[in-house]
């Protein structure tokens, strides 16, 4: 199964992808997380992309496409994967379609006011990257990751100014992909303004009916 998860920042793509990856036994590939790993490991790529991620702009297509192609060429991705946050531009989609023509695209829909609440309350583990929300998905002990005991922090791009920019960038560069995929047929849309377990159920239902 090869899936693309599309949707605005904070729609819950990463949260649902992590659950769905366990259910379908395929890797969850987040280009955002690949960039954050590179930043944490202070690689050349990480140094280059840090200011871009902090501001909420998109990393140039050539860097992102190369990183994604390298990741999906690895062994664990040969029987399928979930792409979370890729493609984000028509150019990225055209490149992906050349190497992976058979992909099911799922669009996660949430109203703008929900996005702001989700992003401003998000906390992530500084060690393993697990995602929480202070109100909707709190850890058992405040500030501490349930999985690895790491410290929970606010992502640098979850500051107010970056959130505003990410939403604008999404509307300008990524939103047009929805129409693009609709015209090609087969785009699945999911109401993601529900509890995560309900969103996962709706996703499974939509995929088995498609
Ligand atoms: P990326 O990491 O992809 O960020 P994003 O698309 O902005 O998505 P988010 O991670 O913010 O949101 P999400 O939809 O995964 O929501 P989540 O599950 O965390 O990209 C970061 C940056 O990397 C980009 O800005 C760009 O610079 C660069 N980049 C990445 N890919 C790129 C590409 N292809 N091209 C160029 N540049 C690229 O959930 C959000 C919160 O809500 C969490 O707190 C969660 O606990 C909570 N929550 C989730 N679901 C629910 C629910 N159902 N109910 C209640 N709370 C929920």
mmCIF file of C-alpha atoms and ligand atoms in Angstrom, residues 7-16 30-33 35-36 49 52-54 56-61 64 84-89 92 117-119 121-124 131-134 136-137 155 157-158 166 192-197 199, ligand 1:
data_model
loop_
_atom_site.group_PDB
_atom_site.id
_atom_site.type_symbol
_atom_site.label_atom_id
_atom_site.label_comp_id
_atom_site.label_asym_id
_atom_site.label_seq_id
_atom_site.Cartn_x
_atom_site.Cartn_y
_atom_site.Cartn_z
ATOM 1 C CA UNK A 7 -3.594 18.387 4.471
ATOM 2 C CA UNK A 8 -2.755 21.652 6.202
ATOM 3 C CA UNK A 9 -0.166 21.941 8.976
ATOM 4 C CA UNK A 10 -1.684 20.527 12.161
ATOM 5 C CA UNK A 11 -4.371 18.483 10.387
ATOM 6 C CA UNK A 12 -3.075 15.416 12.225
ATOM 7 C CA UNK A 13 -1.265 13.793 9.290
ATOM 8 C CA UNK A 14 1.684 12.714 11.442
ATOM 9 C CA UNK A 15 -0.488 11.419 14.298
ATOM 10 C CA UNK A 16 -2.681 9.315 11.999
ATOM 11 C CA UNK A 30 7.666 12.396 7.052
ATOM 12 C CA UNK A 31 9.862 14.798 5.093
ATOM 13 C CA UNK A 32 9.473 17.300 7.960
ATOM 14 C CA UNK A 33 10.825 14.686 10.407
ATOM 15 C CA UNK A 35 14.656 17.483 8.000
ATOM 16 C CA UNK A 36 14.314 17.772 11.797
ATOM 17 C CA UNK A 49 17.444 23.842 6.130
ATOM 18 C CA UNK A 52 13.897 27.585 6.363
ATOM 19 C CA UNK A 53 11.986 25.275 8.745
ATOM 20 C CA UNK A 54 12.079 27.849 11.556
ATOM 21 C CA UNK A 56 7.821 28.049 7.967
ATOM 22 C CA UNK A 57 8.872 28.341 4.328
ATOM 23 C CA UNK A 58 9.286 25.308 2.080
ATOM 24 C CA UNK A 59 12.689 23.727 1.532
ATOM 25 C CA UNK A 60 13.667 24.003 -2.189
ATOM 26 C CA UNK A 61 12.201 21.197 -4.310
ATOM 27 C CA UNK A 64 13.408 17.697 -0.797
ATOM 28 C CA UNK A 84 3.401 12.521 5.294
ATOM 29 C CA UNK A 85 4.065 16.035 4.005
ATOM 30 C CA UNK A 86 5.246 15.079 0.515
ATOM 31 C CA UNK A 87 4.447 16.174 -2.163
ATOM 32 C CA UNK A 88 3.793 19.790 -1.242
ATOM 33 C CA UNK A 89 4.148 21.394 -4.669
ATOM 34 C CA UNK A 92 7.227 17.541 -6.314
ATOM 35 C CA UNK A 117 -5.503 25.117 18.543
ATOM 36 C CA UNK A 118 -3.731 21.901 17.551
ATOM 37 C CA UNK A 119 -0.458 23.587 16.586
ATOM 38 C CA UNK A 121 -0.777 23.075 22.015
ATOM 39 C CA UNK A 122 1.525 20.587 20.293
ATOM 40 C CA UNK A 123 4.532 19.253 22.199
ATOM 41 C CA UNK A 124 7.113 16.853 20.770
ATOM 42 C CA UNK A 131 3.897 13.993 19.317
ATOM 43 C CA UNK A 132 1.522 15.103 22.127
ATOM 44 C CA UNK A 133 -1.003 17.853 22.717
ATOM 45 C CA UNK A 134 -1.307 19.624 26.073
ATOM 46 C CA UNK A 136 -6.129 16.637 23.467
ATOM 47 C CA UNK A 137 -3.311 14.072 23.791
ATOM 48 C CA UNK A 155 8.688 22.817 17.861
ATOM 49 C CA UNK A 157 8.019 26.329 13.840
ATOM 50 C CA UNK A 158 5.037 26.182 16.236
ATOM 51 C CA UNK A 166 3.115 27.966 7.249
ATOM 52 C CA UNK A 192 -10.070 14.861 10.456
ATOM 53 C CA UNK A 193 -11.944 17.014 12.984
ATOM 54 C CA UNK A 194 -12.658 13.985 15.172
ATOM 55 C CA UNK A 195 -10.835 11.937 17.775
ATOM 56 C CA UNK A 196 -7.713 10.229 16.319
ATOM 57 C CA UNK A 197 -9.205 6.729 16.734
ATOM 58 C CA UNK A 199 -10.123 9.344 12.030
HETATM 59 P P1 LIG B 1 6.036 19.004 8.560
HETATM 60 O O1 LIG B 1 6.669 18.359 9.711
HETATM 61 O O2 LIG B 1 5.502 18.144 7.464
HETATM 62 O O3 LIG B 1 4.928 19.977 9.110
HETATM 63 P P2 LIG B 1 3.413 20.269 8.647
HETATM 64 O O4 LIG B 1 2.954 19.812 7.311
HETATM 65 O O5 LIG B 1 3.299 21.699 8.906
HETATM 66 O O6 LIG B 1 2.618 19.330 9.465
HETATM 67 P P3 LIG B 1 2.636 19.258 10.978
HETATM 68 O O7 LIG B 1 3.693 18.293 11.425
HETATM 69 O O8 LIG B 1 2.665 20.631 11.561
HETATM 70 O O9 LIG B 1 1.160 18.715 11.271
HETATM 71 P P4 LIG B 1 0.478 17.317 11.166
HETATM 72 O O10 LIG B 1 -0.637 17.405 10.167
HETATM 73 O O11 LIG B 1 1.455 16.197 11.005
HETATM 74 O O12 LIG B 1 -0.192 17.267 12.600
HETATM 75 P P5 LIG B 1 0.193 16.428 13.905
HETATM 76 O O13 LIG B 1 -0.167 14.994 13.709
HETATM 77 O O14 LIG B 1 1.565 16.755 14.380
HETATM 78 O O15 LIG B 1 7.031 20.030 7.867
HETATM 79 C C1 LIG B 1 7.797 20.946 8.623
HETATM 80 C C2 LIG B 1 8.622 21.809 7.676
HETATM 81 O O16 LIG B 1 9.531 20.976 6.923
HETATM 82 C C3 LIG B 1 7.845 22.581 6.601
HETATM 83 O O17 LIG B 1 7.315 23.806 7.117
HETATM 84 C C4 LIG B 1 8.925 22.791 5.552
HETATM 85 O O18 LIG B 1 9.807 23.816 5.913
HETATM 86 C C5 LIG B 1 9.702 21.477 5.591
HETATM 87 N N1 LIG B 1 9.140 20.488 4.660
HETATM 88 C C6 LIG B 1 8.575 19.283 4.999
HETATM 89 N N2 LIG B 1 8.163 18.634 3.903
HETATM 90 C C7 LIG B 1 8.470 19.428 2.840
HETATM 91 C C8 LIG B 1 8.262 19.305 1.445
HETATM 92 N N3 LIG B 1 7.638 18.228 0.909
HETATM 93 N N4 LIG B 1 8.710 20.324 0.651
HETATM 94 C C9 LIG B 1 9.353 21.392 1.164
HETATM 95 N N5 LIG B 1 9.552 21.580 2.491
HETATM 96 C C10 LIG B 1 9.127 20.605 3.332
HETATM 97 O O19 LIG B 1 -0.905 17.034 14.913
HETATM 98 C C11 LIG B 1 -0.833 18.397 15.344
HETATM 99 C C12 LIG B 1 -1.282 18.469 16.830
HETATM 100 O O20 LIG B 1 -2.661 18.100 16.930
HETATM 101 C C13 LIG B 1 -0.526 17.512 17.750
HETATM 102 O O21 LIG B 1 -0.344 18.142 18.993
HETATM 103 C C14 LIG B 1 -1.461 16.296 17.902
HETATM 104 O O22 LIG B 1 -1.284 15.680 19.158
HETATM 105 C C15 LIG B 1 -2.830 16.950 17.767
HETATM 106 N N6 LIG B 1 -3.800 16.097 17.094
HETATM 107 C C16 LIG B 1 -3.570 15.352 15.970
HETATM 108 N N7 LIG B 1 -4.706 14.729 15.587
HETATM 109 C C17 LIG B 1 -5.662 15.108 16.487
HETATM 110 C C18 LIG B 1 -7.050 14.811 16.626
HETATM 111 N N8 LIG B 1 -7.678 14.009 15.759
HETATM 112 N N9 LIG B 1 -7.729 15.384 17.655
HETATM 113 C C19 LIG B 1 -7.103 16.200 18.527
HETATM 114 N N10 LIG B 1 -5.774 16.512 18.459
HETATM 115 C C20 LIG B 1 -5.071 15.982 17.440
#
